[in-house]
mmCIF file with all atom_site columns, C-alpha atoms in Angstrom:
data_model
loop_
_atom_site.group_PDB
_atom_site.id
_atom_site.type_symbol
_atom_site.label_atom_id
_atom_site.label_alt_id
_atom_site.label_comp_id
_atom_site.label_asym_id
_atom_site.label_entity_id
_atom_site.label_seq_id
_atom_site.pdbx_PDB_ins_code
_atom_site.Cartn_x
_atom_site.Cartn_y
_atom_site.Cartn_z
_atom_site.occupancy
_atom_site.B_iso_or_equiv
_atom_site.pdbx_formal_charge
_atom_site.auth_seq_id
_atom_site.auth_comp_id
_atom_site.auth_asym_id
_atom_site.auth_atom_id
_atom_site.pdbx_PDB_model_num
ATOM 1   C CA . ALA A 1 1   ? 34.108 -85.569 63.285 1.00 52.00 ? 13  ALA A CA 1
ATOM 2   C CA . GLU A 1 2   ? 31.914 -82.728 62.013 1.00 45.00 ? 14  GLU A CA 1
ATOM 3   C CA . ARG A 1 3   ? 32.154 -80.939 65.362 1.00 46.00 ? 15  ARG A CA 1
ATOM 4   C CA . MET A 1 4   ? 35.949 -81.248 65.264 1.00 44.00 ? 16  MET A CA 1
ATOM 5   C CA . VAL A 1 5   ? 36.104 -79.641 61.811 1.00 43.00 ? 17  VAL A CA 1
ATOM 6   C CA . ALA A 1 6   ? 33.928 -76.749 62.999 1.00 44.00 ? 18  ALA A CA 1
ATOM 7   C CA . LYS A 1 7   ? 36.196 -76.233 66.032 1.00 43.00 ? 19  LYS A CA 1
ATOM 8   C CA . LEU A 1 8   ? 39.240 -76.242 63.776 1.00 43.00 ? 20  LEU A CA 1
ATOM 9   C CA . GLU A 1 9   ? 37.663 -73.539 61.584 1.00 44.00 ? 21  GLU A CA 1
ATOM 10  C CA . VAL A 1 10  ? 36.987 -71.384 64.652 1.00 45.00 ? 22  VAL A CA 1
ATOM 11  C CA . ASP A 1 11  ? 40.536 -71.884 65.949 1.00 45.00 ? 23  ASP A CA 1
ATOM 12  C CA . ARG A 1 12  ? 42.010 -70.992 62.583 1.00 42.00 ? 24  ARG A CA 1
ATOM 13  C CA . ALA A 1 13  ? 39.887 -67.836 62.404 1.00 46.00 ? 25  ALA A CA 1
ATOM 14  C CA . GLY A 1 14  ? 41.014 -66.794 65.891 1.00 46.00 ? 26  GLY A CA 1
ATOM 15  C CA . LEU A 1 15  ? 44.645 -67.498 65.013 1.00 45.00 ? 27  LEU A CA 1
ATOM 16  C CA . GLY A 1 16  ? 44.319 -65.387 61.879 1.00 46.00 ? 28  GLY A CA 1
ATOM 17  C CA . ASP A 1 17  ? 43.190 -62.450 64.008 1.00 50.00 ? 29  ASP A CA 1
ATOM 18  C CA . ALA A 1 18  ? 46.098 -62.998 66.405 1.00 48.00 ? 30  ALA A CA 1
ATOM 19  C CA . VAL A 1 19  ? 48.614 -63.124 63.539 1.00 47.00 ? 31  VAL A CA 1
ATOM 20  C CA . LEU A 1 20  ? 47.120 -59.964 62.045 1.00 50.00 ? 32  LEU A CA 1
ATOM 21  C CA . ALA A 1 21  ? 47.345 -58.239 65.444 1.00 59.00 ? 33  ALA A CA 1
ATOM 22  C CA . VAL A 1 22  ? 51.039 -59.175 65.776 1.00 53.00 ? 34  VAL A CA 1
ATOM 23  C CA . GLU A 1 23  ? 51.782 -57.995 62.228 1.00 60.00 ? 35  GLU A CA 1
ATOM 24  C CA . THR A 1 24  ? 49.960 -54.735 62.877 1.00 63.00 ? 36  THR A CA 1
ATOM 25  C CA . THR A 1 25  ? 51.884 -54.275 66.151 1.00 76.00 ? 37  THR A CA 1
ATOM 26  C CA . ASP A 1 26  ? 55.214 -54.871 64.371 1.00 80.00 ? 38  ASP A CA 1
ATOM 27  C CA . ARG A 1 27  ? 54.287 -52.383 61.673 1.00 82.00 ? 39  ARG A CA 1
ATOM 28  C CA . LEU A 1 28  ? 53.113 -49.900 64.300 1.00 83.00 ? 40  LEU A CA 1
ATOM 29  C CA . LEU A 1 29  ? 56.551 -50.157 65.915 1.00 88.00 ? 41  LEU A CA 1
ATOM 30  C CA . GLU A 1 30  ? 58.084 -49.602 62.472 1.00 91.00 ? 42  GLU A CA 1
ATOM 31  C CA . ALA A 1 31  ? 56.057 -46.376 62.093 1.00 92.00 ? 43  ALA A CA 1
ATOM 32  C CA . ASN A 1 32  ? 57.404 -45.232 65.479 1.00 91.00 ? 44  ASN A CA 1
ATOM 33  C CA . LYS A 1 33  ? 60.985 -46.156 64.457 1.00 93.00 ? 45  LYS A CA 1
ATOM 34  C CA . LEU A 1 34  ? 60.663 -44.174 61.218 1.00 94.00 ? 46  LEU A CA 1
ATOM 35  C CA . TYR A 1 35  ? 59.398 -41.202 63.239 1.00 95.00 ? 47  TYR A CA 1
ATOM 36  C CA . ASP A 1 36  ? 62.244 -41.529 65.768 1.00 94.00 ? 48  ASP A CA 1
ATOM 37  C CA . ARG A 1 37  ? 64.780 -41.600 62.903 1.00 96.00 ? 49  ARG A CA 1
ATOM 38  C CA . GLY A 1 38  ? 63.321 -38.397 61.480 1.00 97.00 ? 50  GLY A CA 1
ATOM 39  C CA . ASP A 1 39  ? 61.627 -40.011 58.469 1.00 97.00 ? 51  ASP A CA 1
ATOM 40  C CA . TYR A 1 40  ? 58.400 -38.121 59.123 1.00 97.00 ? 52  TYR A CA 1
ATOM 41  C CA . ASP A 1 41  ? 56.982 -38.647 55.645 1.00 97.00 ? 53  ASP A CA 1
ATOM 42  C CA . GLY A 1 42  ? 57.602 -42.418 55.780 1.00 96.00 ? 54  GLY A CA 1
ATOM 43  C CA . ALA A 1 43  ? 56.231 -42.624 59.323 1.00 96.00 ? 55  ALA A CA 1
ATOM 44  C CA . ARG A 1 44  ? 53.109 -40.691 58.367 1.00 97.00 ? 56  ARG A CA 1
ATOM 45  C CA . GLN A 1 45  ? 52.472 -42.759 55.223 1.00 96.00 ? 57  GLN A CA 1
ATOM 46  C CA . LEU A 1 46  ? 52.808 -46.040 57.135 1.00 95.00 ? 58  LEU A CA 1
ATOM 47  C CA . ALA A 1 47  ? 50.671 -44.786 60.037 1.00 95.00 ? 59  ALA A CA 1
ATOM 48  C CA . ILE A 1 48  ? 47.885 -43.653 57.675 1.00 96.00 ? 60  ILE A CA 1
ATOM 49  C CA . LYS A 1 49  ? 47.983 -47.037 55.937 1.00 93.00 ? 61  LYS A CA 1
ATOM 50  C CA . LEU A 1 50  ? 47.816 -48.864 59.289 1.00 91.00 ? 62  LEU A CA 1
ATOM 51  C CA . LEU A 1 51  ? 44.899 -46.693 60.438 1.00 91.00 ? 63  LEU A CA 1
ATOM 52  C CA . GLY A 1 52  ? 42.926 -48.497 57.733 1.00 89.00 ? 64  GLY A CA 1
ATOM 53  C CA . GLU A 1 53  ? 43.475 -51.709 59.716 1.00 84.00 ? 65  GLU A CA 1
ATOM 54  C CA . ALA A 1 54  ? 43.343 -50.149 63.179 1.00 85.00 ? 66  ALA A CA 1
ATOM 55  C CA . PRO A 1 55  ? 41.066 -47.088 62.995 1.00 89.00 ? 67  PRO A CA 1
ATOM 56  C CA . GLY A 1 56  ? 41.300 -44.819 66.010 1.00 91.00 ? 68  GLY A CA 1
ATOM 57  C CA . ASN A 1 57  ? 44.666 -46.199 67.191 1.00 91.00 ? 69  ASN A CA 1
ATOM 58  C CA . VAL A 1 58  ? 46.002 -43.364 69.347 1.00 92.00 ? 70  VAL A CA 1
ATOM 59  C CA . ARG A 1 59  ? 49.691 -44.115 68.725 1.00 92.00 ? 71  ARG A CA 1
ATOM 60  C CA . LEU A 1 60  ? 49.172 -44.097 64.965 1.00 94.00 ? 72  LEU A CA 1
ATOM 61  C CA . LEU A 1 61  ? 47.114 -40.913 65.120 1.00 95.00 ? 73  LEU A CA 1
ATOM 62  C CA . ARG A 1 62  ? 49.851 -39.232 67.179 1.00 96.00 ? 74  ARG A CA 1
ATOM 63  C CA . VAL A 1 63  ? 52.458 -40.232 64.567 1.00 96.00 ? 75  VAL A CA 1
ATOM 64  C CA . VAL A 1 64  ? 50.300 -38.792 61.764 1.00 97.00 ? 76  VAL A CA 1
ATOM 65  C CA . VAL A 1 65  ? 49.500 -35.526 63.558 1.00 98.00 ? 77  VAL A CA 1
ATOM 66  C CA . SER A 1 66  ? 52.999 -34.928 64.892 1.00 97.00 ? 78  SER A CA 1
ATOM 67  C CA . SER A 1 67  ? 54.680 -35.797 61.579 1.00 98.00 ? 79  SER A CA 1
ATOM 68  C CA . SER A 1 68  ? 52.256 -33.547 59.714 1.00 98.00 ? 80  SER A CA 1
ATOM 69  C CA . CYS A 1 69  ? 53.044 -30.617 62.005 1.00 98.00 ? 81  CYS A CA 1
ATOM 70  C CA . ILE A 1 70  ? 56.789 -31.140 61.714 1.00 97.00 ? 82  ILE A CA 1
ATOM 71  C CA . MET A 1 71  ? 56.449 -31.201 57.913 1.00 98.00 ? 83  MET A CA 1
ATOM 72  C CA . GLY A 1 72  ? 54.325 -28.025 57.989 1.00 98.00 ? 84  GLY A CA 1
ATOM 73  C CA . ASP A 1 73  ? 51.142 -29.774 56.811 1.00 98.00 ? 85  ASP A CA 1
ATOM 74  C CA . GLY A 1 74  ? 48.488 -28.203 59.028 1.00 97.00 ? 86  GLY A CA 1
ATOM 75  C CA . GLU A 1 75  ? 45.670 -29.490 56.831 1.00 97.00 ? 87  GLU A CA 1
ATOM 76  C CA . ALA A 1 76  ? 46.625 -33.145 57.412 1.00 97.00 ? 88  ALA A CA 1
ATOM 77  C CA . ALA A 1 77  ? 47.289 -32.516 61.110 1.00 98.00 ? 89  ALA A CA 1
ATOM 78  C CA . ASN A 1 78  ? 43.814 -31.028 61.508 1.00 97.00 ? 90  ASN A CA 1
ATOM 79  C CA . GLN A 1 79  ? 42.260 -33.876 59.542 1.00 97.00 ? 91  GLN A CA 1
ATOM 80  C CA . TYR A 1 80  ? 43.464 -36.474 62.085 1.00 97.00 ? 92  TYR A CA 1
ATOM 81  C CA . ALA A 1 81  ? 43.736 -34.499 65.352 1.00 97.00 ? 93  ALA A CA 1
ATOM 82  C CA . PRO A 1 82  ? 39.964 -34.528 66.106 1.00 97.00 ? 94  PRO A CA 1
ATOM 83  C CA . GLN A 1 83  ? 40.110 -38.342 66.314 1.00 96.00 ? 95  GLN A CA 1
ATOM 84  C CA . LEU A 1 84  ? 42.488 -38.149 69.290 1.00 96.00 ? 96  LEU A CA 1
ATOM 85  C CA . PRO A 1 85  ? 41.317 -38.260 72.916 1.00 95.00 ? 97  PRO A CA 1
ATOM 86  C CA . GLN A 1 86  ? 41.353 -34.803 74.516 1.00 96.00 ? 98  GLN A CA 1
ATOM 87  C CA . LEU A 1 87  ? 44.599 -35.279 76.502 1.00 95.00 ? 99  LEU A CA 1
ATOM 88  C CA . ASP A 1 88  ? 46.476 -36.438 73.406 1.00 95.00 ? 100 ASP A CA 1
ATOM 89  C CA . ARG A 1 89  ? 44.935 -33.650 71.337 1.00 96.00 ? 101 ARG A CA 1
ATOM 90  C CA . ASP A 1 90  ? 46.142 -31.096 73.910 1.00 96.00 ? 102 ASP A CA 1
ATOM 91  C CA . GLN A 1 91  ? 49.665 -32.559 73.816 1.00 96.00 ? 103 GLN A CA 1
ATOM 92  C CA . MET A 1 92  ? 49.685 -32.516 70.012 1.00 97.00 ? 104 MET A CA 1
ATOM 93  C CA . ALA A 1 93  ? 48.413 -28.912 70.003 1.00 97.00 ? 105 ALA A CA 1
ATOM 94  C CA . ASP A 1 94  ? 51.405 -27.902 72.155 1.00 97.00 ? 106 ASP A CA 1
ATOM 95  C CA . ARG A 1 95  ? 53.841 -29.811 69.922 1.00 96.00 ? 107 ARG A CA 1
ATOM 96  C CA . CYS A 1 96  ? 52.315 -28.437 66.718 1.00 97.00 ? 108 CYS A CA 1
ATOM 97  C CA . ALA A 1 97  ? 52.402 -24.868 68.025 1.00 97.00 ? 109 ALA A CA 1
ATOM 98  C CA . LYS A 1 98  ? 56.221 -25.168 68.064 1.00 97.00 ? 110 LYS A CA 1
ATOM 99  C CA . PHE A 1 99  ? 56.006 -25.637 64.296 1.00 97.00 ? 111 PHE A CA 1
ATOM 100 C CA . GLN A 1 100 ? 53.517 -22.747 63.831 1.00 97.00 ? 112 GLN A CA 1
ATOM 101 C CA . ILE A 1 101 ? 50.621 -25.145 63.215 1.00 97.00 ? 113 ILE A CA 1
ATOM 102 C CA . ALA A 1 102 ? 47.394 -24.433 65.102 1.00 97.00 ? 114 ALA A CA 1
ATOM 103 C CA . LEU A 1 103 ? 45.160 -27.415 65.697 1.00 95.00 ? 115 LEU A CA 1
ATOM 104 C CA . LYS A 1 104 ? 41.445 -26.654 65.483 1.00 88.00 ? 116 LYS A CA 1
#
């Protein structure tokens, strides 16, 4: 019986991670939807919050950098851009240049 309780604890812990992953994915999609609707401030705020749970997530970083550039916030864009892989950073640099923001 003791072994069964231990297994149950492990299963519950794994399930908790899975539920958290699904919630994070749903919220990530919400950040993308806000961005697509033109709510760049809302998208950026949600993406920054979610980066606390999923540090280094490329999609979230792209939302933050792109939204920051569109809103004219080069400081925030340059704070997050270095965390992007090179290809994504290059794409964001091109996008940000359209808004007169130079990524470092």
